[in-house]
Amino acid sequence: MTRPTVLVYHADPAYAALVRAPRGRVVVRRAATPSEAEPLAAETDVLYAWQFPRHLYAKAARLRWLQVMGAGVDWALAPELPPGVVVTRAPGVFGPWMAEYVVGWCSWVTQRMAAYREAQRQRRWIDHVLPDRLRGKTLVIVGLGDIGRAIARAARALGMRVLGVSRTGRPVREAERVWRVGALGTALRQADFVVVLLPLTPDTRGLVDAAALAAMKPTAWLLNVARGAVVDEAALLDALRARRLAGAILDVFATEPLPPHHPFWQLDNVVITPHISGPSTPEEIAPIFNDNLARWLAGRPLRHVVDRKAGY
Ligand code: OXD
Protein backbone atom coordinates (compact mmCIF):
# COMPACT_ATOMS: atom_id res chain seq x y z
CA MET A 1 0.00 0.00 0.00
CA THR A 2 1.42 3.43 -0.88
CA ARG A 3 2.13 5.64 2.08
CA PRO A 4 0.49 9.10 2.06
CA THR A 5 2.81 12.02 1.37
CA VAL A 6 3.17 15.01 3.66
CA LEU A 7 4.66 18.05 1.97
CA VAL A 8 6.28 20.44 4.44
CA TYR A 9 6.52 23.87 2.86
CA HIS A 10 8.88 26.15 4.79
CA ALA A 11 12.42 27.44 4.46
CA ASP A 12 13.29 26.14 7.95
CA PRO A 13 14.17 22.42 7.71
CA ALA A 14 13.26 21.93 11.40
CA TYR A 15 9.54 21.79 10.53
CA ALA A 16 10.06 18.65 8.43
CA ALA A 17 12.58 17.20 10.86
CA LEU A 18 10.02 17.32 13.68
CA VAL A 19 7.24 15.49 11.80
CA ARG A 20 6.46 12.24 13.60
CA ALA A 21 3.99 9.74 12.19
CA PRO A 22 3.00 6.53 13.99
CA ARG A 23 5.24 3.73 12.67
CA GLY A 24 6.59 5.97 9.91
CA ARG A 25 3.35 5.65 8.00
CA VAL A 26 3.92 8.72 5.84
CA VAL A 27 6.47 9.91 3.34
CA VAL A 28 7.71 13.39 4.29
CA ARG A 29 8.82 15.71 1.51
CA ARG A 30 10.14 19.20 1.95
CA ALA A 31 10.06 22.30 -0.24
CA ALA A 32 11.24 25.79 0.53
CA THR A 33 10.28 27.59 -2.68
CA PRO A 34 7.46 27.45 -5.23
CA SER A 35 9.74 25.82 -7.79
CA GLU A 36 10.73 23.10 -5.30
CA ALA A 37 7.07 22.54 -4.38
CA GLU A 38 5.74 22.40 -7.94
CA PRO A 39 6.96 18.89 -8.87
CA LEU A 40 5.82 17.55 -5.47
CA ALA A 41 2.30 19.01 -5.48
CA ALA A 42 0.65 16.19 -7.48
CA GLU A 43 1.70 13.51 -4.99
CA THR A 44 0.84 15.51 -1.85
CA ASP A 45 -1.92 14.24 0.44
CA VAL A 46 -1.18 16.50 3.41
CA LEU A 47 0.29 19.95 3.32
CA TYR A 48 2.03 21.41 6.38
CA ALA A 49 2.77 24.93 5.25
CA TRP A 50 3.26 28.62 5.63
CA GLN A 51 2.11 30.70 2.65
CA PHE A 52 1.94 27.88 0.14
CA PRO A 53 1.75 29.34 -3.37
CA ARG A 54 -1.93 29.34 -4.29
CA HIS A 55 -1.29 28.65 -7.99
CA LEU A 56 -0.05 25.18 -6.97
CA TYR A 57 -3.35 24.13 -5.37
CA ALA A 58 -4.65 23.24 -8.84
CA LYS A 59 -1.81 20.73 -9.22
CA ALA A 60 -2.45 19.11 -5.83
CA ALA A 61 -5.29 16.82 -6.88
CA ARG A 62 -4.65 14.39 -3.96
CA LEU A 63 -4.58 17.08 -1.30
CA ARG A 64 -6.97 16.30 1.59
CA TRP A 65 -5.70 18.34 4.54
CA LEU A 66 -3.73 21.55 5.01
CA GLN A 67 -2.21 22.38 8.40
CA VAL A 68 -1.36 26.06 8.60
CA MET A 69 1.84 26.94 10.48
CA GLY A 70 0.95 30.57 11.25
CA ALA A 71 -1.76 32.35 13.19
CA GLY A 72 -3.78 33.60 10.20
CA VAL A 73 -5.38 31.36 7.59
CA ASP A 74 -6.38 33.98 5.01
CA TRP A 75 -3.58 33.01 2.59
CA ALA A 76 -4.61 29.35 2.82
CA LEU A 77 -8.26 29.97 1.98
CA ALA A 78 -7.60 31.18 -1.55
CA PRO A 79 -10.45 30.48 -3.99
CA GLU A 80 -8.14 28.00 -5.76
CA LEU A 81 -8.15 25.68 -2.72
CA PRO A 82 -10.39 22.73 -3.67
CA PRO A 83 -13.57 22.66 -1.54
CA GLY A 84 -12.92 19.23 -0.02
CA VAL A 85 -9.60 20.15 1.59
CA VAL A 86 -9.78 20.45 5.39
CA VAL A 87 -7.76 23.34 6.81
CA THR A 88 -6.54 23.29 10.41
CA ARG A 89 -4.93 25.99 12.51
CA ALA A 90 -2.64 26.09 15.55
CA PRO A 91 -4.49 27.73 18.44
CA GLY A 92 -2.73 28.23 21.75
CA VAL A 93 0.66 28.91 20.21
CA PHE A 94 0.50 32.57 19.30
CA GLY A 95 -1.44 34.08 22.20
CA PRO A 96 1.44 34.06 24.70
CA TRP A 97 3.80 35.66 22.16
CA MET A 98 1.33 38.31 21.14
CA ALA A 99 0.33 39.06 24.71
CA GLU A 100 3.95 39.94 25.48
CA TYR A 101 4.16 42.03 22.32
CA VAL A 102 1.00 44.00 23.17
CA VAL A 103 1.77 44.50 26.85
CA GLY A 104 5.38 45.30 25.98
CA TRP A 105 4.50 48.02 23.49
CA CYS A 106 1.74 49.45 25.72
CA SER A 107 4.42 49.69 28.43
CA TRP A 108 6.77 51.31 25.93
CA VAL A 109 4.14 54.05 25.63
CA THR A 110 3.34 54.50 29.31
CA GLN A 111 6.92 54.09 30.51
CA ARG A 112 7.99 56.72 27.95
CA MET A 113 10.86 54.50 26.91
CA ALA A 114 11.54 56.39 23.69
CA ALA A 115 11.86 59.69 25.58
CA TYR A 116 14.37 58.32 28.13
CA ARG A 117 16.45 56.63 25.43
CA GLU A 118 16.51 59.81 23.40
CA ALA A 119 17.47 61.84 26.47
CA GLN A 120 20.26 59.36 27.18
CA ARG A 121 21.60 59.81 23.64
CA GLN A 122 21.70 63.54 24.37
CA ARG A 123 23.09 63.08 27.95
CA ARG A 124 20.06 64.91 29.37
CA TRP A 125 18.60 64.15 32.81
CA ILE A 126 14.86 64.56 32.15
CA ASP A 127 13.47 64.06 35.65
CA HIS A 128 10.50 66.29 34.83
CA VAL A 129 9.20 63.55 32.47
CA LEU A 130 7.37 60.92 34.47
CA PRO A 131 6.11 57.52 33.38
CA ASP A 132 2.44 56.60 33.50
CA ARG A 133 0.72 53.40 34.67
CA LEU A 134 -1.02 50.73 32.62
CA ARG A 135 -3.17 50.05 35.68
CA GLY A 136 -6.58 51.60 35.06
CA LYS A 137 -6.01 52.14 31.33
CA THR A 138 -8.65 50.70 29.01
CA LEU A 139 -7.61 48.18 26.39
CA VAL A 140 -10.15 47.38 23.69
CA ILE A 141 -9.44 44.08 21.97
CA VAL A 142 -11.08 43.78 18.56
CA GLY A 143 -11.22 40.03 18.00
CA LEU A 144 -11.62 37.71 20.97
CA GLY A 145 -10.38 34.34 19.78
CA ASP A 146 -7.73 32.44 21.70
CA ILE A 147 -5.11 35.11 20.96
CA GLY A 148 -7.35 37.99 22.01
CA ARG A 149 -8.23 36.26 25.24
CA ALA A 150 -4.55 35.55 26.03
CA ILE A 151 -3.83 39.25 25.55
CA ALA A 152 -6.80 40.12 27.76
CA ARG A 153 -5.47 37.93 30.59
CA ALA A 154 -2.02 39.52 30.41
CA ALA A 155 -3.50 43.03 30.37
CA ARG A 156 -5.79 42.31 33.28
CA ALA A 157 -2.89 40.93 35.28
CA LEU A 158 -1.42 44.43 35.05
CA GLY A 159 -4.66 46.04 36.18
CA MET A 160 -5.85 47.18 32.77
CA ARG A 161 -9.56 47.35 32.09
CA VAL A 162 -10.32 45.08 29.15
CA LEU A 163 -13.24 45.56 26.77
CA GLY A 164 -13.84 43.51 23.67
CA VAL A 165 -15.40 43.53 20.24
CA SER A 166 -16.22 40.35 18.37
CA ARG A 167 -18.40 39.14 15.52
CA THR A 168 -20.96 37.63 17.90
CA GLY A 169 -20.60 40.04 20.82
CA ARG A 170 -20.75 36.97 23.09
CA PRO A 171 -19.46 37.71 26.62
CA VAL A 172 -16.13 36.16 27.58
CA ARG A 173 -14.81 36.02 31.11
CA GLU A 174 -11.60 37.83 30.14
CA ALA A 175 -13.40 41.05 29.13
CA GLU A 176 -15.57 43.33 31.23
CA ARG A 177 -17.90 43.85 28.29
CA VAL A 178 -18.06 42.69 24.66
CA TRP A 179 -19.77 44.46 21.78
CA ARG A 180 -20.61 43.20 18.34
CA VAL A 181 -18.56 44.50 15.44
CA GLY A 182 -21.48 46.78 14.50
CA ALA A 183 -20.88 48.74 17.72
CA LEU A 184 -17.14 49.11 17.12
CA GLY A 185 -17.26 52.90 17.56
CA THR A 186 -18.93 52.61 20.98
CA ALA A 187 -16.13 50.39 22.20
CA LEU A 188 -13.29 52.35 20.60
CA ARG A 189 -14.50 55.59 22.15
CA GLN A 190 -13.50 54.24 25.59
CA ALA A 191 -10.04 52.98 24.66
CA ASP A 192 -6.60 54.12 25.73
CA PHE A 193 -5.22 51.29 23.62
CA VAL A 194 -6.93 49.34 20.84
CA VAL A 195 -5.54 46.07 19.60
CA VAL A 196 -6.79 44.79 16.24
CA LEU A 197 -6.85 41.01 16.03
CA LEU A 198 -9.68 40.10 13.69
CA PRO A 199 -8.88 37.68 10.88
CA LEU A 200 -8.94 39.14 7.39
CA THR A 201 -12.16 38.09 5.66
CA PRO A 202 -14.41 39.88 3.16
CA ASP A 203 -16.40 41.16 6.19
CA THR A 204 -13.41 42.56 8.09
CA ARG A 205 -11.49 44.15 5.20
CA GLY A 206 -11.26 47.87 5.99
CA LEU A 207 -13.38 47.45 9.13
CA VAL A 208 -11.29 49.86 11.15
CA ASP A 209 -12.14 52.76 8.89
CA ALA A 210 -12.11 56.55 9.16
CA ALA A 211 -15.28 56.54 11.28
CA ALA A 212 -13.88 53.97 13.71
CA LEU A 213 -10.62 55.88 14.02
CA ALA A 214 -12.53 59.11 14.56
CA ALA A 215 -14.28 57.50 17.52
CA MET A 216 -10.94 57.01 19.30
CA LYS A 217 -9.61 59.54 21.80
CA PRO A 218 -6.74 61.72 20.54
CA THR A 219 -4.63 60.26 23.37
CA ALA A 220 -5.28 56.65 22.32
CA TRP A 221 -2.92 54.23 20.57
CA LEU A 222 -3.83 51.66 17.94
CA LEU A 223 -1.96 48.35 17.73
CA ASN A 224 -2.49 46.24 14.62
CA VAL A 225 -1.26 42.66 14.90
CA ALA A 226 -3.92 41.12 12.63
CA ARG A 227 -3.66 41.97 8.95
CA GLY A 228 -2.89 45.35 7.45
CA ALA A 229 -6.03 45.33 5.35
CA VAL A 230 -8.35 45.07 8.37
CA VAL A 231 -7.47 48.72 8.95
CA ASP A 232 -8.05 51.40 6.31
CA GLU A 233 -4.39 52.41 6.11
CA ALA A 234 -5.08 55.65 4.24
CA ALA A 235 -7.52 56.74 6.94
CA LEU A 236 -5.04 55.72 9.63
CA LEU A 237 -2.33 57.75 7.96
CA ASP A 238 -4.60 60.82 7.90
CA ALA A 239 -5.52 60.38 11.56
CA LEU A 240 -1.89 59.98 12.61
CA ARG A 241 -0.68 62.93 10.56
CA ALA A 242 -3.41 65.13 12.01
CA ARG A 243 -2.61 63.78 15.51
CA ARG A 244 -6.22 62.73 15.92
CA LEU A 245 -4.62 59.62 17.44
CA ALA A 246 -1.61 59.58 19.73
CA GLY A 247 0.08 56.88 17.71
CA ALA A 248 0.11 53.41 16.24
CA ILE A 249 2.15 50.28 16.76
CA LEU A 250 1.97 48.42 13.47
CA ASP A 251 3.20 44.87 12.94
CA VAL A 252 1.21 44.15 9.78
CA PHE A 253 0.57 46.04 6.55
CA ALA A 254 -1.56 45.69 3.45
CA THR A 255 1.70 45.32 1.50
CA GLU A 256 4.56 43.44 3.15
CA PRO A 257 7.41 44.11 3.34
CA LEU A 258 6.31 47.71 3.84
CA PRO A 259 7.74 49.52 0.79
CA PRO A 260 10.65 51.88 1.62
CA HIS A 261 8.77 54.92 0.28
CA HIS A 262 5.67 54.27 2.42
CA PRO A 263 4.74 57.36 4.50
CA PHE A 264 4.32 55.25 7.69
CA TRP A 265 8.12 55.04 7.91
CA GLN A 266 8.41 58.79 8.40
CA LEU A 267 5.85 59.34 11.15
CA ASP A 268 7.27 59.87 14.62
CA ASN A 269 4.04 58.56 16.15
CA VAL A 270 4.27 55.20 14.40
CA VAL A 271 6.27 52.17 15.46
CA ILE A 272 6.86 49.64 12.71
CA THR A 273 7.74 46.03 13.44
CA PRO A 274 8.19 43.53 10.61
CA HIS A 275 5.29 41.09 11.21
CA ILE A 276 6.98 39.42 14.17
CA SER A 277 4.42 39.77 16.96
CA GLY A 278 3.44 36.09 16.83
CA PRO A 279 6.30 34.11 15.38
CA SER A 280 5.86 30.47 14.41
CA THR A 281 8.46 28.11 15.75
CA PRO A 282 8.82 24.50 14.58
CA GLU A 283 8.98 23.24 18.17
CA GLU A 284 5.67 24.85 19.11
CA ILE A 285 3.70 23.89 15.99
CA ALA A 286 5.02 20.31 15.65
CA PRO A 287 3.03 18.80 18.55
CA ILE A 288 -0.19 20.20 17.08
CA PHE A 289 0.60 18.86 13.63
CA ASN A 290 1.80 15.47 14.88
CA ASP A 291 -1.31 14.99 17.01
CA ASN A 292 -3.51 15.77 14.03
CA LEU A 293 -1.41 13.57 11.75
CA ALA A 294 -1.96 10.61 14.07
CA ARG A 295 -5.69 11.37 14.03
CA TRP A 296 -5.77 11.69 10.25
CA LEU A 297 -3.97 8.38 9.78
CA ALA A 298 -6.39 6.72 12.21
CA GLY A 299 -9.39 8.18 10.40
CA ARG A 300 -10.36 10.24 13.47
CA PRO A 301 -11.66 13.83 13.27
CA LEU A 302 -8.98 16.51 13.12
CA ARG A 303 -8.70 19.17 15.80
CA HIS A 304 -8.71 22.94 15.21
CA VAL A 305 -10.58 22.76 11.90
CA VAL A 306 -11.09 26.12 10.21
CA ASP A 307 -14.60 27.13 9.20
CA ARG A 308 -13.77 27.78 5.56
CA LYS A 309 -16.99 29.73 4.99
CA ALA A 310 -16.42 32.05 7.96
CA GLY A 311 -12.73 32.39 7.02
CA TYR A 312 -11.14 31.55 10.39
C1 OXD B 1 0.40 35.22 10.78
C2 OXD B 1 1.56 34.76 11.55
O1 OXD B 1 -0.46 34.43 10.42
O2 OXD B 1 2.52 35.55 11.67
O3 OXD B 1 0.37 36.39 10.51
O4 OXD B 1 1.54 33.65 12.05
PDB file of N, CA and C and ligand atoms in Angstrom, residues 50 69-75 94 226-227 252 275 278-280, ligand 1:
ATOM      1  N   TRP A  50       3.406  27.187   5.411  1.00  0.00           N
ATOM      2  CA  TRP A  50       3.257  28.620   5.631  1.00  0.00           C
ATOM      3  C   TRP A  50       3.319  29.295   4.269  1.00  0.00           C
ATOM      4  N   MET A  69       0.822  26.751   9.432  1.00  0.00           N
ATOM      5  CA  MET A  69       1.840  26.941  10.483  1.00  0.00           C
ATOM      6  C   MET A  69       1.698  28.260  11.232  1.00  0.00           C
ATOM      7  N   GLY A  70       1.018  29.255  10.625  1.00  0.00           N
ATOM      8  CA  GLY A  70       0.950  30.575  11.251  1.00  0.00           C
ATOM      9  C   GLY A  70      -0.362  30.786  11.990  1.00  0.00           C
ATOM     10  N   ALA A  71      -0.541  32.021  12.447  1.00  0.00           N
ATOM     11  CA  ALA A  71      -1.763  32.349  13.186  1.00  0.00           C
ATOM     12  C   ALA A  71      -2.947  32.566  12.229  1.00  0.00           C
ATOM     13  N   GLY A  72      -2.704  33.253  11.129  1.00  0.00           N
ATOM     14  CA  GLY A  72      -3.780  33.596  10.198  1.00  0.00           C
ATOM     15  C   GLY A  72      -3.922  32.547   9.109  1.00  0.00           C
ATOM     16  N   VAL A  73      -5.154  32.381   8.618  1.00  0.00           N
ATOM     17  CA  VAL A  73      -5.384  31.359   7.592  1.00  0.00           C
ATOM     18  C   VAL A  73      -5.845  31.982   6.279  1.00  0.00           C
ATOM     19  N   ASP A  74      -5.840  33.310   6.193  1.00  0.00           N
ATOM     20  CA  ASP A  74      -6.379  33.976   5.008  1.00  0.00           C
ATOM     21  C   ASP A  74      -5.659  33.548   3.733  1.00  0.00           C
ATOM     22  N   TRP A  75      -4.320  33.399   3.803  1.00  0.00           N
ATOM     23  CA  TRP A  75      -3.582  33.011   2.588  1.00  0.00           C
ATOM     24  C   TRP A  75      -3.968  31.600   2.152  1.00  0.00           C
ATOM     25  N   PHE A  94       0.131  31.181  19.574  1.00  0.00           N
ATOM     26  CA  PHE A  94       0.500  32.575  19.304  1.00  0.00           C
ATOM     27  C   PHE A  94       0.080  33.552  20.404  1.00  0.00           C
ATOM     28  N   ALA A 226      -3.061  42.068  13.360  1.00  0.00           N
ATOM     29  CA  ALA A 226      -3.920  41.120  12.635  1.00  0.00           C
ATOM     30  C   ALA A 226      -3.463  41.027  11.180  1.00  0.00           C
ATOM     31  N   ARG A 227      -4.058  41.842  10.361  1.00  0.00           N
ATOM     32  CA  ARG A 227      -3.657  41.972   8.953  1.00  0.00           C
ATOM     33  C   ARG A 227      -3.783  43.445   8.607  1.00  0.00           C
ATOM     34  N   VAL A 252       1.711  44.734  11.031  1.00  0.00           N
ATOM     35  CA  VAL A 252       1.214  44.153   9.776  1.00  0.00           C
ATOM     36  C   VAL A 252       0.757  45.273   8.849  1.00  0.00           C
ATOM     37  N   HIS A 275       6.162  42.280  11.149  1.00  0.00           N
ATOM     38  CA  HIS A 275       5.293  41.089  11.214  1.00  0.00           C
ATOM     39  C   HIS A 275       5.944  39.986  12.070  1.00  0.00           C
ATOM     40  N   GLY A 278       3.800  37.466  16.458  1.00  0.00           N
ATOM     41  CA  GLY A 278       3.440  36.085  16.834  1.00  0.00           C
ATOM     42  C   GLY A 278       4.221  35.110  15.988  1.00  0.00           C
ATOM     43  N   PRO A 279       5.504  34.964  16.264  1.00  0.00           N
ATOM     44  CA  PRO A 279       6.305  34.112  15.380  1.00  0.00           C
ATOM     45  C   PRO A 279       5.927  32.632  15.494  1.00  0.00           C
ATOM     46  N   SER A 280       6.055  31.926  14.373  1.00  0.00           N
ATOM     47  CA  SER A 280       5.859  30.466  14.406  1.00  0.00           C
ATOM     48  C   SER A 280       7.210  29.838  14.691  1.00  0.00           C
TER      49      SER A 280
HETATM   50  C1  OXD B   1       0.403  35.220  10.776  1.00  0.00           C
HETATM   51  C2  OXD B   1       1.555  34.765  11.547  1.00  0.00           C
HETATM   52  O1  OXD B   1      -0.464  34.427  10.422  1.00  0.00           O
HETATM   53  O2  OXD B   1       2.521  35.553  11.671  1.00  0.00           O
HETATM   54  O3  OXD B   1       0.375  36.392  10.512  1.00  0.00           O
HETATM   55  O4  OXD B   1       1.541  33.654  12.047  1.00  0.00           O
END
